[in-house]
Amino acid sequence: MFVPRPHLCDLLRREQRRLQLLCAPAGYGKTVLLRRYVQDLPSSTRVVWLDLEGQAPSLLELIRILAGELGLAAETSPEALLVYLAATGRAVQATDDDHIRLRLVFDDLPGVMPADLNRWFDQLLCLHNPHLQLLVSCRQRPDWNLPQLMLTGELLELDARQLALRPDEFDALVALIAPESDTAWRENLWHQTGGWCAGVRLLPASLLGAYLERELLQRLGDEQREMLYGLAHLSKASAELCEQLWEGQQGAHVFGGLVAAQAFLFPIDNQPGWFRLLPAVAQALQPHLSGAPLLRLRLRACQRLNVLGQVDDAVEQALSADRPEVAASYMERLWLSWILAERHLGRFMDWRERIEPQLLQSSPRLIYLCAKALVFSGRLEEAEDCLQRLGQFLPLPEPQRNRRLLANWQALYGTLQAIRGNLDPAREHCLDSLPALTAQDWLSVLLCHCTLARIAMQRGELQEAHRLLEQSLELARRQGSRDAEVLVNTDRVRLLLLQGRLSLAQAVLRNECAYLKGANTQPNPLLGRLLFMHGELLLLQGRGDEAEQVLQNGLLQVRDVCAPFVLAAYLLLSECAARKGEADKAQLLLYDGERRMQWAKIDTACFQGPIAAQQARNQAFAQGKAADAAPPAQAAGVADYQDDLTPREVSVLKLLAEGMSVREVGHRLFISENTVKSHAKNINVKLGACRRTQAINSAKAMGILA
């Protein structure tokens, strides 16, 4: 089962360098790629292929084999062979302009070679012959003068990141090996393998363990194998951690050897020095270590990870070692901003299910952390109960600490009330909390500002929302929290949509998506949230098919997330279906969204209203389709809603969309504030919206507003 990879062949063809080096673990298709590449070389190119099978020959043995392939005498010396190769293509040519090019292919070069053989290769690579090129595949970078080649532009190196299957290639391969598999199964396979070709083919067939035994474990020493079995049970590792876990066994040196040997240990983005074993490999190796030795390793690991500042991984190891009290004590060291990265939210909620409630109620910090996670997860009643337990620690001995604790409580409680739609008490709590919050409480300040900005947007106070979000953005940047900045920018995009500044909203989304995408194969909920907003923007622009694809991609990023924002994808996909006249599909998508919210134990206040409003919009779309079929003169793309809205209601709606307050609209149209509110209520009913922002977005999507 071969998946064509023309982009890699094109890269090798385009980037002609003295040395083209393919260095990656076993199973990344290095040999297949080289064979396909040399097959397409012109007839004037001579290819000499040496399959070394990972075995290190002596210098004289390699020279004898290479000389034989070139048609030279078996007793040719290393120096004489270099002289011959230096002249290749100059003396032997068909015409004066048609030089014979020579490609030497060394497939599966061993990781460790004799020093004299490495010196000979360095001499070979120093030959100034433009008609000679080396193509090398290996599992460990050779001990050659690669930095010099890189400086002179004579090295092209492809590693596992470039050689891994791209998503489209992965889909093509899975279609061959498991054509009946569903999306969830495919996504799990992608997460486990990260595009590793051999893993994609062997993991479903339960043959990966035997493959690793032959291709990896047999090539390692006893100490390396022992360490690798332990690393299979750790979510990350570093040389320093291994030095401490395997004391007296030169743990750092052994770990460095595993990394150099391409033992499927890949660097973790933005965490210098830390590596993660490929999940599929870890899963296959875990049975090699169990029982008491594994328990001892976990206990040492949780202690060392905590000391090294990897608190979340320390918590995980403590729980795996059945030490919930230790896990709870480590959780107190987590920064409150840690949970802001939504990829951690599901992990924290899982811990909460595995630790006894009394342990999580042992300190104000733990209670506040749990309450915050519950709010972000949409479990509002549980969050409120959790916040009430802070009362058992009040009053604190020092007045300042007492005020700070109350202020942090108010900030979170205000956010909770805003989610429930109680805007006035939410605003009051947030405003009251701000004066008592300190620089250490920057996350609570950020939470208040963003909550107040959302309240301002719902009330049409767009200038105030802009001011608050600019403050939030500056605060996130000063704290160096890129995840917080992304979250603030999601609110900025919402504000830009309300202001009708679609091109700027699209630019902000594009910038944030580019930051989050990268080469990381882990699903990223923040990216999912941005993709949902991008889908909404595309839908507003009438690009339904593109919106649907973007929304589906977003759902892949949040497959394990239990949070209210995930509902947005189902609502928007339902609208995509409704716009196409697919009423049954639209309703099923709403059922799916509701089921996911209920499975996650999210409070009904977070999803019942939006689902009901979307059902009303879908019904209106269905009626609009029927009306389109009756009067042929009706403008394409404009539904019947505009006929239902009176001219005065349309005027009110346009001014509200411009960001005017109720009072400003009244002054502009010379009507009372109560009349404006009455018009706004009628508009919401007719457009199937429960809030002003929903009405404005619906009107833009339906063509009522430009």
mmCIF file with all atom_site columns, C-alpha atoms in Angstrom, residues 62-186:
data_model
loop_
_atom_site.group_PDB
_atom_site.id
_atom_site.type_symbol
_atom_site.label_atom_id
_atom_site.label_alt_id
_atom_site.label_comp_id
_atom_site.label_asym_id
_atom_site.label_entity_id
_atom_site.label_seq_id
_atom_site.pdbx_PDB_ins_code
_atom_site.Cartn_x
_atom_site.Cartn_y
_atom_site.Cartn_z
_atom_site.occupancy
_atom_site.B_iso_or_equiv
_atom_site.pdbx_formal_charge
_atom_site.auth_seq_id
_atom_site.auth_comp_id
_atom_site.auth_asym_id
_atom_site.auth_atom_id
_atom_site.pdbx_PDB_model_num
ATOM 1   C CA . LEU A 1 62  ? 32.925  -0.156 1.885   1.00 0.00 ? 62  LEU A CA 1
ATOM 2   C CA . ILE A 1 63  ? 35.565  0.920  -0.670  1.00 0.00 ? 63  ILE A CA 1
ATOM 3   C CA . ARG A 1 64  ? 35.633  -2.606 -2.135  1.00 0.00 ? 64  ARG A CA 1
ATOM 4   C CA . ILE A 1 65  ? 31.844  -2.711 -2.503  1.00 0.00 ? 65  ILE A CA 1
ATOM 5   C CA . LEU A 1 66  ? 31.626  0.801  -3.952  1.00 0.00 ? 66  LEU A CA 1
ATOM 6   C CA . ALA A 1 67  ? 34.521  0.210  -6.341  1.00 0.00 ? 67  ALA A CA 1
ATOM 7   C CA . GLY A 1 68  ? 32.831  -2.918 -7.628  1.00 0.00 ? 68  GLY A CA 1
ATOM 8   C CA . GLU A 1 69  ? 29.588  -1.040 -8.278  1.00 0.00 ? 69  GLU A CA 1
ATOM 9   C CA . LEU A 1 70  ? 31.551  1.603  -10.205 1.00 0.00 ? 70  LEU A CA 1
ATOM 10  C CA . GLY A 1 71  ? 33.391  -1.002 -12.286 1.00 0.00 ? 71  GLY A CA 1
ATOM 11  C CA . LEU A 1 72  ? 36.762  -0.391 -10.648 1.00 0.00 ? 72  LEU A CA 1
ATOM 12  C CA . ALA A 1 73  ? 39.280  -2.904 -9.402  1.00 0.00 ? 73  ALA A CA 1
ATOM 13  C CA . ALA A 1 74  ? 38.554  -4.488 -6.038  1.00 0.00 ? 74  ALA A CA 1
ATOM 14  C CA . GLU A 1 75  ? 41.963  -3.388 -4.699  1.00 0.00 ? 75  GLU A CA 1
ATOM 15  C CA . THR A 1 76  ? 41.247  0.299  -5.352  1.00 0.00 ? 76  THR A CA 1
ATOM 16  C CA . SER A 1 77  ? 42.457  2.343  -2.379  1.00 0.00 ? 77  SER A CA 1
ATOM 17  C CA . PRO A 1 78  ? 40.283  4.892  -0.521  1.00 0.00 ? 78  PRO A CA 1
ATOM 18  C CA . GLU A 1 79  ? 42.472  7.719  -1.851  1.00 0.00 ? 79  GLU A CA 1
ATOM 19  C CA . ALA A 1 80  ? 42.287  6.469  -5.446  1.00 0.00 ? 80  ALA A CA 1
ATOM 20  C CA . LEU A 1 81  ? 38.515  6.192  -5.233  1.00 0.00 ? 81  LEU A CA 1
ATOM 21  C CA . LEU A 1 82  ? 38.320  9.821  -4.082  1.00 0.00 ? 82  LEU A CA 1
ATOM 22  C CA . VAL A 1 83  ? 40.426  10.887 -7.068  1.00 0.00 ? 83  VAL A CA 1
ATOM 23  C CA . TYR A 1 84  ? 38.109  8.961  -9.393  1.00 0.00 ? 84  TYR A CA 1
ATOM 24  C CA . LEU A 1 85  ? 34.978  10.469 -7.854  1.00 0.00 ? 85  LEU A CA 1
ATOM 25  C CA . ALA A 1 86  ? 36.461  13.976 -8.037  1.00 0.00 ? 86  ALA A CA 1
ATOM 26  C CA . ALA A 1 87  ? 36.744  13.593 -11.815 1.00 0.00 ? 87  ALA A CA 1
ATOM 27  C CA . THR A 1 88  ? 33.451  11.785 -12.432 1.00 0.00 ? 88  THR A CA 1
ATOM 28  C CA . GLY A 1 89  ? 31.340  13.570 -15.014 1.00 0.00 ? 89  GLY A CA 1
ATOM 29  C CA . ARG A 1 90  ? 34.251  15.582 -16.367 1.00 0.00 ? 90  ARG A CA 1
ATOM 30  C CA . ALA A 1 91  ? 36.200  12.921 -18.201 1.00 0.00 ? 91  ALA A CA 1
ATOM 31  C CA . VAL A 1 92  ? 33.248  10.678 -19.071 1.00 0.00 ? 92  VAL A CA 1
ATOM 32  C CA . GLN A 1 93  ? 30.614  12.445 -21.125 1.00 0.00 ? 93  GLN A CA 1
ATOM 33  C CA . ALA A 1 94  ? 28.449  11.841 -24.154 1.00 0.00 ? 94  ALA A CA 1
ATOM 34  C CA . THR A 1 95  ? 29.057  15.266 -25.673 1.00 0.00 ? 95  THR A CA 1
ATOM 35  C CA . ASP A 1 96  ? 30.856  18.382 -24.553 1.00 0.00 ? 96  ASP A CA 1
ATOM 36  C CA . ASP A 1 97  ? 27.672  19.698 -22.949 1.00 0.00 ? 97  ASP A CA 1
ATOM 37  C CA . ASP A 1 98  ? 26.084  16.494 -21.698 1.00 0.00 ? 98  ASP A CA 1
ATOM 38  C CA . HIS A 1 99  ? 27.929  15.451 -18.541 1.00 0.00 ? 99  HIS A CA 1
ATOM 39  C CA . ILE A 1 100 ? 27.323  12.151 -16.809 1.00 0.00 ? 100 ILE A CA 1
ATOM 40  C CA . ARG A 1 101 ? 25.949  12.828 -13.305 1.00 0.00 ? 101 ARG A CA 1
ATOM 41  C CA . LEU A 1 102 ? 26.590  10.345 -10.494 1.00 0.00 ? 102 LEU A CA 1
ATOM 42  C CA . ARG A 1 103 ? 24.272  9.784  -7.552  1.00 0.00 ? 103 ARG A CA 1
ATOM 43  C CA . LEU A 1 104 ? 25.629  7.694  -4.680  1.00 0.00 ? 104 LEU A CA 1
ATOM 44  C CA . VAL A 1 105 ? 22.792  6.372  -2.512  1.00 0.00 ? 105 VAL A CA 1
ATOM 45  C CA . PHE A 1 106 ? 23.668  5.025  0.942   1.00 0.00 ? 106 PHE A CA 1
ATOM 46  C CA . ASP A 1 107 ? 20.431  3.539  2.273   1.00 0.00 ? 107 ASP A CA 1
ATOM 47  C CA . ASP A 1 108 ? 20.004  2.793  5.999   1.00 0.00 ? 108 ASP A CA 1
ATOM 48  C CA . LEU A 1 109 ? 23.383  4.161  7.023   1.00 0.00 ? 109 LEU A CA 1
ATOM 49  C CA . PRO A 1 110 ? 24.348  2.874  10.500  1.00 0.00 ? 110 PRO A CA 1
ATOM 50  C CA . GLY A 1 111 ? 24.257  5.252  13.428  1.00 0.00 ? 111 GLY A CA 1
ATOM 51  C CA . VAL A 1 112 ? 27.798  4.529  14.591  1.00 0.00 ? 112 VAL A CA 1
ATOM 52  C CA . MET A 1 113 ? 30.680  4.022  12.147  1.00 0.00 ? 113 MET A CA 1
ATOM 53  C CA . PRO A 1 114 ? 34.460  3.663  12.516  1.00 0.00 ? 114 PRO A CA 1
ATOM 54  C CA . ALA A 1 115 ? 36.335  6.957  12.781  1.00 0.00 ? 115 ALA A CA 1
ATOM 55  C CA . ASP A 1 116 ? 38.347  6.353  9.593   1.00 0.00 ? 116 ASP A CA 1
ATOM 56  C CA . LEU A 1 117 ? 35.132  5.699  7.647   1.00 0.00 ? 117 LEU A CA 1
ATOM 57  C CA . ASN A 1 118 ? 33.617  8.971  8.907   1.00 0.00 ? 118 ASN A CA 1
ATOM 58  C CA . ARG A 1 119 ? 36.809  10.818 7.893   1.00 0.00 ? 119 ARG A CA 1
ATOM 59  C CA . TRP A 1 120 ? 36.598  9.328  4.381   1.00 0.00 ? 120 TRP A CA 1
ATOM 60  C CA . PHE A 1 121 ? 32.990  10.502 4.015   1.00 0.00 ? 121 PHE A CA 1
ATOM 61  C CA . ASP A 1 122 ? 34.049  14.002 5.116   1.00 0.00 ? 122 ASP A CA 1
ATOM 62  C CA . GLN A 1 123 ? 36.719  13.975 2.403   1.00 0.00 ? 123 GLN A CA 1
ATOM 63  C CA . LEU A 1 124 ? 34.149  12.764 -0.121  1.00 0.00 ? 124 LEU A CA 1
ATOM 64  C CA . LEU A 1 125 ? 31.796  15.612 0.771   1.00 0.00 ? 125 LEU A CA 1
ATOM 65  C CA . CYS A 1 126 ? 34.628  18.128 0.335   1.00 0.00 ? 126 CYS A CA 1
ATOM 66  C CA . LEU A 1 127 ? 35.148  17.207 -3.320  1.00 0.00 ? 127 LEU A CA 1
ATOM 67  C CA . HIS A 1 128 ? 34.322  20.124 -5.586  1.00 0.00 ? 128 HIS A CA 1
ATOM 68  C CA . ASN A 1 129 ? 32.538  18.137 -8.250  1.00 0.00 ? 129 ASN A CA 1
ATOM 69  C CA . PRO A 1 130 ? 29.156  19.554 -9.305  1.00 0.00 ? 130 PRO A CA 1
ATOM 70  C CA . HIS A 1 131 ? 28.283  16.286 -11.034 1.00 0.00 ? 131 HIS A CA 1
ATOM 71  C CA . LEU A 1 132 ? 28.487  14.196 -7.849  1.00 0.00 ? 132 LEU A CA 1
ATOM 72  C CA . GLN A 1 133 ? 25.741  13.988 -5.251  1.00 0.00 ? 133 GLN A CA 1
ATOM 73  C CA . LEU A 1 134 ? 25.166  11.841 -2.142  1.00 0.00 ? 134 LEU A CA 1
ATOM 74  C CA . LEU A 1 135 ? 21.735  10.706 -1.001  1.00 0.00 ? 135 LEU A CA 1
ATOM 75  C CA . VAL A 1 136 ? 21.715  9.175  2.483   1.00 0.00 ? 136 VAL A CA 1
ATOM 76  C CA . SER A 1 137 ? 18.960  7.655  4.609   1.00 0.00 ? 137 SER A CA 1
ATOM 77  C CA . CYS A 1 138 ? 19.654  6.914  8.260   1.00 0.00 ? 138 CYS A CA 1
ATOM 78  C CA . ARG A 1 139 ? 18.103  6.725  11.727  1.00 0.00 ? 139 ARG A CA 1
ATOM 79  C CA . GLN A 1 140 ? 20.859  8.723  13.417  1.00 0.00 ? 140 GLN A CA 1
ATOM 80  C CA . ARG A 1 141 ? 22.689  11.777 12.109  1.00 0.00 ? 141 ARG A CA 1
ATOM 81  C CA . PRO A 1 142 ? 26.147  10.701 10.913  1.00 0.00 ? 142 PRO A CA 1
ATOM 82  C CA . ASP A 1 143 ? 29.231  12.095 12.607  1.00 0.00 ? 143 ASP A CA 1
ATOM 83  C CA . TRP A 1 144 ? 30.231  14.208 9.618   1.00 0.00 ? 144 TRP A CA 1
ATOM 84  C CA . ASN A 1 145 ? 30.975  17.902 9.236   1.00 0.00 ? 145 ASN A CA 1
ATOM 85  C CA . LEU A 1 146 ? 27.310  18.721 8.630   1.00 0.00 ? 146 LEU A CA 1
ATOM 86  C CA . PRO A 1 147 ? 27.508  22.267 10.076  1.00 0.00 ? 147 PRO A CA 1
ATOM 87  C CA . GLN A 1 148 ? 30.050  23.238 7.401   1.00 0.00 ? 148 GLN A CA 1
ATOM 88  C CA . LEU A 1 149 ? 27.840  21.823 4.658   1.00 0.00 ? 149 LEU A CA 1
ATOM 89  C CA . MET A 1 150 ? 24.897  23.747 6.067   1.00 0.00 ? 150 MET A CA 1
ATOM 90  C CA . LEU A 1 151 ? 26.882  26.995 6.137   1.00 0.00 ? 151 LEU A CA 1
ATOM 91  C CA . THR A 1 152 ? 27.893  26.593 2.515   1.00 0.00 ? 152 THR A CA 1
ATOM 92  C CA . GLY A 1 153 ? 24.360  25.671 1.436   1.00 0.00 ? 153 GLY A CA 1
ATOM 93  C CA . GLU A 1 154 ? 25.344  22.123 0.419   1.00 0.00 ? 154 GLU A CA 1
ATOM 94  C CA . LEU A 1 155 ? 23.035  20.229 2.824   1.00 0.00 ? 155 LEU A CA 1
ATOM 95  C CA . LEU A 1 156 ? 19.347  19.384 2.478   1.00 0.00 ? 156 LEU A CA 1
ATOM 96  C CA . GLU A 1 157 ? 18.103  17.510 5.550   1.00 0.00 ? 157 GLU A CA 1
ATOM 97  C CA . LEU A 1 158 ? 14.627  16.048 6.006   1.00 0.00 ? 158 LEU A CA 1
ATOM 98  C CA . ASP A 1 159 ? 13.620  14.765 9.423   1.00 0.00 ? 159 ASP A CA 1
ATOM 99  C CA . ALA A 1 160 ? 10.510  13.085 10.831  1.00 0.00 ? 160 ALA A CA 1
ATOM 100 C CA . ARG A 1 161 ? 8.520   16.317 10.699  1.00 0.00 ? 161 ARG A CA 1
ATOM 101 C CA . GLN A 1 162 ? 8.977   16.647 6.939   1.00 0.00 ? 162 GLN A CA 1
ATOM 102 C CA . LEU A 1 163 ? 8.696   12.914 6.266   1.00 0.00 ? 163 LEU A CA 1
ATOM 103 C CA . ALA A 1 164 ? 5.529   12.367 8.317   1.00 0.00 ? 164 ALA A CA 1
ATOM 104 C CA . LEU A 1 165 ? 2.335   11.917 6.353   1.00 0.00 ? 165 LEU A CA 1
ATOM 105 C CA . ARG A 1 166 ? 0.354   15.058 5.729   1.00 0.00 ? 166 ARG A CA 1
ATOM 106 C CA . PRO A 1 167 ? -3.353  14.932 6.689   1.00 0.00 ? 167 PRO A CA 1
ATOM 107 C CA . ASP A 1 168 ? -4.440  14.316 3.085   1.00 0.00 ? 168 ASP A CA 1
ATOM 108 C CA . GLU A 1 169 ? -1.869  11.532 2.690   1.00 0.00 ? 169 GLU A CA 1
ATOM 109 C CA . PHE A 1 170 ? -2.958  10.044 6.016   1.00 0.00 ? 170 PHE A CA 1
ATOM 110 C CA . ASP A 1 171 ? -6.582  10.049 4.844   1.00 0.00 ? 171 ASP A CA 1
ATOM 111 C CA . ALA A 1 172 ? -5.592  8.349  1.591   1.00 0.00 ? 172 ALA A CA 1
ATOM 112 C CA . LEU A 1 173 ? -3.694  5.598  3.428   1.00 0.00 ? 173 LEU A CA 1
ATOM 113 C CA . VAL A 1 174 ? -6.491  5.016  5.955   1.00 0.00 ? 174 VAL A CA 1
ATOM 114 C CA . ALA A 1 175 ? -8.964  4.782  3.076   1.00 0.00 ? 175 ALA A CA 1
ATOM 115 C CA . LEU A 1 176 ? -6.892  1.849  1.801   1.00 0.00 ? 176 LEU A CA 1
ATOM 116 C CA . ILE A 1 177 ? -6.383  -0.019 5.072   1.00 0.00 ? 177 ILE A CA 1
ATOM 117 C CA . ALA A 1 178 ? -9.671  0.748  6.873   1.00 0.00 ? 178 ALA A CA 1
ATOM 118 C CA . PRO A 1 179 ? -12.216 2.193  4.440   1.00 0.00 ? 179 PRO A CA 1
ATOM 119 C CA . GLU A 1 180 ? -15.148 1.621  6.830   1.00 0.00 ? 180 GLU A CA 1
ATOM 120 C CA . SER A 1 181 ? -13.592 3.425  9.808   1.00 0.00 ? 181 SER A CA 1
ATOM 121 C CA . ASP A 1 182 ? -15.425 6.372  11.347  1.00 0.00 ? 182 ASP A CA 1
ATOM 122 C CA . THR A 1 183 ? -14.107 9.874  12.027  1.00 0.00 ? 183 THR A CA 1
ATOM 123 C CA . ALA A 1 184 ? -13.430 9.299  15.734  1.00 0.00 ? 184 ALA A CA 1
ATOM 124 C CA . TRP A 1 185 ? -11.331 6.206  14.988  1.00 0.00 ? 185 TRP A CA 1
ATOM 125 C CA . ARG A 1 186 ? -9.333  8.036  12.330  1.00 0.00 ? 186 ARG A CA 1
#
